[in-house]
Coordinates of C-alpha atoms in Angstrom, one line a residue:
M1 CA 59.6 97.1 103.4
K2 CA 61.2 95.6 106.6
T3 CA 59.0 93.9 109.2
K4 CA 59.0 95.1 112.6
Q5 CA 61.0 92.2 113.6
Q6 CA 63.8 93.0 111.1
Q7 CA 63.9 96.7 112.3
R8 CA 64.3 95.6 115.9
I9 CA 67.1 93.2 115.2
E10 CA 68.7 96.1 113.2
L11 CA 68.4 98.5 116.2
V12 CA 70.2 95.8 118.4
C13 CA 72.9 95.1 116.2
D14 CA 73.5 98.7 115.8
Y15 CA 73.3 99.3 119.7
I16 CA 75.9 96.4 120.5
S17 CA 78.5 97.7 118.0
Q18 CA 78.3 101.2 119.6
H19 CA 78.4 99.9 123.3
L20 CA 81.0 97.2 123.2
D21 CA 82.7 98.5 126.3
E22 CA 79.5 98.2 128.3
P23 CA 77.3 95.6 129.7
L24 CA 75.0 94.1 127.4
S25 CA 72.3 92.3 129.3
L26 CA 69.4 90.6 127.9
E27 CA 67.1 93.0 129.6
T28 CA 68.8 96.1 128.2
L29 CA 69.1 94.6 124.6
S30 CA 65.2 93.7 124.7
E31 CA 64.6 97.0 125.9
V32 CA 66.3 98.6 122.8
A33 CA 64.1 96.2 120.7
C34 CA 61.1 97.3 122.5
C35 CA 60.3 93.6 122.9
S36 CA 59.5 91.3 125.8
K37 CA 62.9 89.8 127.1
Y38 CA 60.9 86.2 127.0
H39 CA 60.6 86.6 123.1
F40 CA 63.5 89.0 122.2
H41 CA 65.9 86.0 122.3
R42 CA 64.0 83.7 119.9
L43 CA 63.2 86.5 117.6
F44 CA 67.0 87.4 117.6
V45 CA 68.1 83.9 116.8
A46 CA 65.4 83.5 114.2
G47 CA 66.5 86.5 112.5
V48 CA 70.3 86.3 112.9
G49 CA 70.9 82.6 113.4
L50 CA 72.9 82.8 116.5
S51 CA 72.0 84.1 120.0
V52 CA 72.2 87.9 121.2
T53 CA 74.9 86.9 123.6
K54 CA 77.0 84.9 121.0
Y55 CA 76.6 87.8 118.5
A56 CA 77.9 90.4 121.1
Q57 CA 81.0 88.1 121.8
L58 CA 81.8 87.7 118.2
A59 CA 81.7 91.7 118.0
R60 CA 84.1 92.0 120.8
L61 CA 86.4 89.2 119.5
K62 CA 86.3 90.9 116.1
R63 CA 87.7 94.2 117.6
A64 CA 90.0 92.1 119.6
S65 CA 91.5 90.3 116.3
F66 CA 92.2 93.7 114.7
R67 CA 94.0 94.9 117.9
L68 CA 96.2 91.8 117.8
A69 CA 96.9 91.9 114.1
F70 CA 97.6 95.4 114.0
E71 CA 98.6 96.7 117.2
H72 CA 101.5 94.8 118.3
Q73 CA 102.5 96.9 121.0
L74 CA 99.5 96.0 123.1
K75 CA 99.7 93.4 125.6
I76 CA 97.2 90.6 125.0
I77 CA 96.0 90.8 128.7
D78 CA 94.8 94.3 127.7
V79 CA 93.1 93.0 124.6
A80 CA 91.5 90.6 126.8
L81 CA 90.3 93.0 129.4
E82 CA 88.9 95.3 126.6
A83 CA 87.0 92.7 125.3
Q84 CA 85.2 92.4 128.5
F85 CA 87.0 88.9 129.5
D86 CA 88.1 88.4 133.4
S87 CA 91.4 86.5 132.3
P88 CA 93.6 86.2 129.3
E89 CA 93.1 82.3 129.9
A90 CA 89.3 82.7 129.2
F91 CA 90.0 85.2 126.4
S92 CA 92.5 82.9 124.9
R93 CA 90.0 79.8 125.2
A94 CA 87.0 81.8 123.5
F95 CA 89.3 83.1 120.8
K96 CA 90.6 80.0 119.8
R97 CA 87.1 78.4 119.9
T98 CA 86.2 81.0 117.6
F99 CA 89.1 81.3 115.3
T100 CA 90.7 78.2 115.8
Q101 CA 94.1 80.3 116.5
S102 CA 95.3 81.4 119.7
P103 CA 95.7 84.9 120.2
S104 CA 99.4 84.6 120.1
E105 CA 99.1 82.4 116.8
F106 CA 96.7 84.7 115.4
R107 CA 99.0 87.7 116.1
S108 CA 102.1 85.8 114.5
K109 CA 100.1 84.6 111.4
P110 CA 96.4 85.3 111.2
N111 CA 94.3 82.9 109.1
W112 CA 92.1 85.5 107.6
P113 CA 90.1 83.0 105.5
N114 CA 88.8 81.3 108.4
W115 CA 88.4 84.5 110.3
H116 CA 86.1 85.7 107.5
S117 CA 84.1 82.4 107.9
Q118 CA 83.0 83.0 111.5
F119 CA 81.0 86.2 110.2
E120 CA 78.9 84.7 107.8
F121 CA 75.6 85.0 109.1
S122 CA 72.3 86.9 108.1
L123 CA 71.9 90.3 109.4
P124 CA 68.8 92.3 108.4
D125 CA 69.3 94.4 105.0
K126 CA 69.6 98.1 105.6
K127 CA 67.7 100.3 103.7
V128 CA 70.0 102.6 101.7
C129 CA 68.7 106.2 102.3
P130 CA 69.5 109.0 100.1
M131 CA 73.1 110.4 100.8
N132 CA 74.9 113.8 100.5
V133 CA 77.1 113.4 97.5
N134 CA 79.4 116.5 96.5
I135 CA 81.5 116.9 93.4
V136 CA 85.2 117.9 94.0
D137 CA 88.1 118.7 92.1
F138 CA 90.5 116.1 93.5
K139 CA 94.4 116.9 93.3
A140 CA 96.8 114.4 91.8
Q141 CA 98.2 112.5 94.9
P142 CA 101.4 110.6 94.6
V143 CA 101.2 107.2 96.5
A144 CA 103.1 104.3 97.7
L145 CA 100.9 101.2 96.9
L146 CA 101.0 97.6 97.5
T147 CA 98.8 95.6 95.2
H148 CA 96.7 92.7 96.6
Q149 CA 95.8 90.2 93.8
G150 CA 93.5 87.2 95.0
A151 CA 90.6 86.1 97.2
A152 CA 89.1 89.3 99.0
N153 CA 89.0 87.2 102.5
T154 CA 92.8 87.4 102.4
L155 CA 93.1 91.4 102.0
M156 CA 94.1 91.7 105.6
N157 CA 97.3 89.7 104.8
T158 CA 98.3 92.3 102.3
A159 CA 97.2 95.2 104.5
A160 CA 99.1 94.0 107.5
Q161 CA 102.5 93.9 104.9
F162 CA 101.6 97.3 103.9
I163 CA 101.4 98.7 107.4
E164 CA 104.7 97.0 108.3
W165 CA 106.4 98.9 105.3
R166 CA 104.9 101.9 106.3
K167 CA 106.2 101.6 110.0
E168 CA 109.5 100.4 109.1
S169 CA 110.2 102.8 106.2
G170 CA 108.9 106.1 107.2
F171 CA 107.7 107.2 103.9
S172 CA 104.2 107.3 104.6
P173 CA 103.3 107.4 108.4
V174 CA 100.2 106.1 109.2
K175 CA 99.4 108.8 111.6
T176 CA 100.5 111.7 109.5
S177 CA 99.6 110.5 105.7
N178 CA 96.2 109.7 103.9
T179 CA 95.5 106.0 103.5
Y180 CA 93.4 104.9 100.5
G181 CA 92.1 101.7 99.1
I182 CA 91.6 101.1 95.2
P183 CA 89.2 98.1 94.3
Y184 CA 89.4 97.4 90.6
S185 CA 86.2 95.4 90.7
D186 CA 83.4 94.0 92.9
P187 CA 84.8 90.9 94.9
A188 CA 81.3 90.0 95.0
T189 CA 81.3 89.2 91.2
T190 CA 85.0 88.7 90.4
E191 CA 86.8 85.2 90.4
D192 CA 89.1 85.1 93.3
H193 CA 92.2 85.1 91.0
A194 CA 91.0 88.1 89.0
F195 CA 90.1 90.4 91.9
R196 CA 92.7 93.4 92.3
F197 CA 92.8 95.7 95.2
D198 CA 95.5 98.3 95.8
F199 CA 96.4 99.6 99.3
A200 CA 97.9 103.1 99.1
G201 CA 99.4 106.0 101.2
S202 CA 100.5 109.5 100.4
I203 CA 103.8 110.2 100.1
T204 CA 105.8 113.5 99.6
S205 CA 109.0 112.1 98.1
P206 CA 109.4 108.8 95.7
I207 CA 110.0 105.6 97.7
T208 CA 112.9 103.2 97.6
E209 CA 112.9 99.5 96.6
N210 CA 112.1 97.3 99.4
P211 CA 111.2 93.6 100.2
Q212 CA 107.3 94.1 100.7
G213 CA 106.9 95.1 97.0
V214 CA 105.6 98.7 97.6
R215 CA 106.0 101.0 94.8
N216 CA 105.3 104.4 93.5
G217 CA 102.2 105.4 91.9
E218 CA 99.6 108.0 91.7
I219 CA 95.7 108.7 92.0
P220 CA 95.3 111.0 89.2
A221 CA 93.7 114.6 89.5
G222 CA 90.3 115.2 88.1
R223 CA 86.6 115.7 89.2
C224 CA 85.1 113.1 91.6
A225 CA 81.8 112.6 93.2
V226 CA 82.4 111.8 96.7
V227 CA 80.3 110.4 99.4
R228 CA 81.1 109.5 103.3
H229 CA 80.5 106.2 104.5
N230 CA 80.0 105.6 108.3
G231 CA 80.5 102.2 109.9
S232 CA 81.9 99.0 108.8
H233 CA 83.9 98.3 105.9
D234 CA 81.8 95.2 105.4
T235 CA 78.9 97.1 104.2
I236 CA 80.8 99.5 102.0
S237 CA 79.3 97.9 98.8
E238 CA 76.1 99.5 99.9
T239 CA 77.1 102.9 99.7
V240 CA 79.2 102.3 96.4
Y241 CA 76.2 101.0 94.7
Y242 CA 74.1 103.9 95.8
L243 CA 76.6 106.2 93.8
Y244 CA 76.4 103.8 90.8
R245 CA 72.8 102.9 90.8
E246 CA 71.2 106.2 92.1
W247 CA 73.2 109.3 92.1
L248 CA 75.2 108.5 88.6
V249 CA 71.8 107.9 87.0
Q250 CA 70.0 110.9 88.2
S251 CA 73.0 113.3 88.0
G252 CA 73.7 112.6 84.3
E253 CA 77.4 112.7 84.9
E254 CA 79.9 110.2 83.3
V255 CA 82.6 108.3 84.8
R256 CA 86.1 108.4 84.1
D257 CA 88.6 105.9 83.2
F258 CA 90.0 105.2 86.7
P259 CA 88.2 102.9 89.6
C260 CA 86.3 104.4 92.3
F261 CA 88.6 104.7 95.5
F262 CA 88.5 104.7 99.3
H263 CA 89.9 107.3 101.4
Y264 CA 90.0 105.9 105.0
L265 CA 89.5 108.8 107.6
N266 CA 90.4 106.3 110.3
L267 CA 91.7 102.7 110.6
I268 CA 90.0 99.5 112.2
H269 CA 92.8 99.2 114.5
E270 CA 92.4 102.8 115.5
V271 CA 88.6 102.8 116.4
D272 CA 85.7 100.8 117.0
E273 CA 84.1 99.3 113.8
C274 CA 80.7 101.6 114.2
D275 CA 83.0 104.7 114.2
L276 CA 84.9 104.0 111.0
Q277 CA 84.4 106.9 108.2
T278 CA 85.4 106.5 104.7
D279 CA 85.1 108.7 102.1
I280 CA 84.1 107.1 98.6
Y281 CA 85.7 108.7 95.3
L282 CA 83.8 108.1 92.0
P283 CA 86.1 109.7 89.2
I284 CA 83.7 111.4 86.8
K285 CA 84.6 113.5 83.6

């Protein structure tokens, strides 16, 4: 059972993720935590390992980094203002201090492994509550897919290549096509060289040869258990393991010979992280 302190920190972290465009004062956040502002700061640092001010800035810089990497039409000054910085110079200094790359350098060639390392701090474990799992008949879906082979902390490089191909080719437009992710193992228990993840987009006709290495594929038809994951992709494994550890055991169903896969209902560069929605499909017999 979580302590009151853990519950309070969790409430504050959730509040921050949902209010990135608003002022986040110590007074406001201590009220969210139902805790005296004279003690709240120390409690947060003890639980997370960094100050609440730094945590909030990191959350805004995280969103800004996705804007830079995947929304090239946005001006850096607009990204800076959205991140609550008064000037692009202040934004650039904070961004480089955090990620060791300037915003323009990150936009040109993001160092994703280093980026990931900035978010390796402790957050309170969330209790996984019973989830609404449905069984559906998934129709065979032709897809264009690009395989990522290697460390999970470099997935975004492959994602960027796939988005580039989608924009250039017009075969699987981001706005009007379905977007999928197919993990072939758990990155937490798989060696970097053996980890495979396919990025996929629905298509209506076969694609042609391309320099990005995107190829034709298919997500096969069949029965699937499906559950919706709300929020960050960083915690999606909690929902996946709920399907395997809780639902599958209790349901008596058996899995098919195809990995679980994700249907991204929206994308990280389109909405705030807290508003992400992902349907997780578990193929069953």
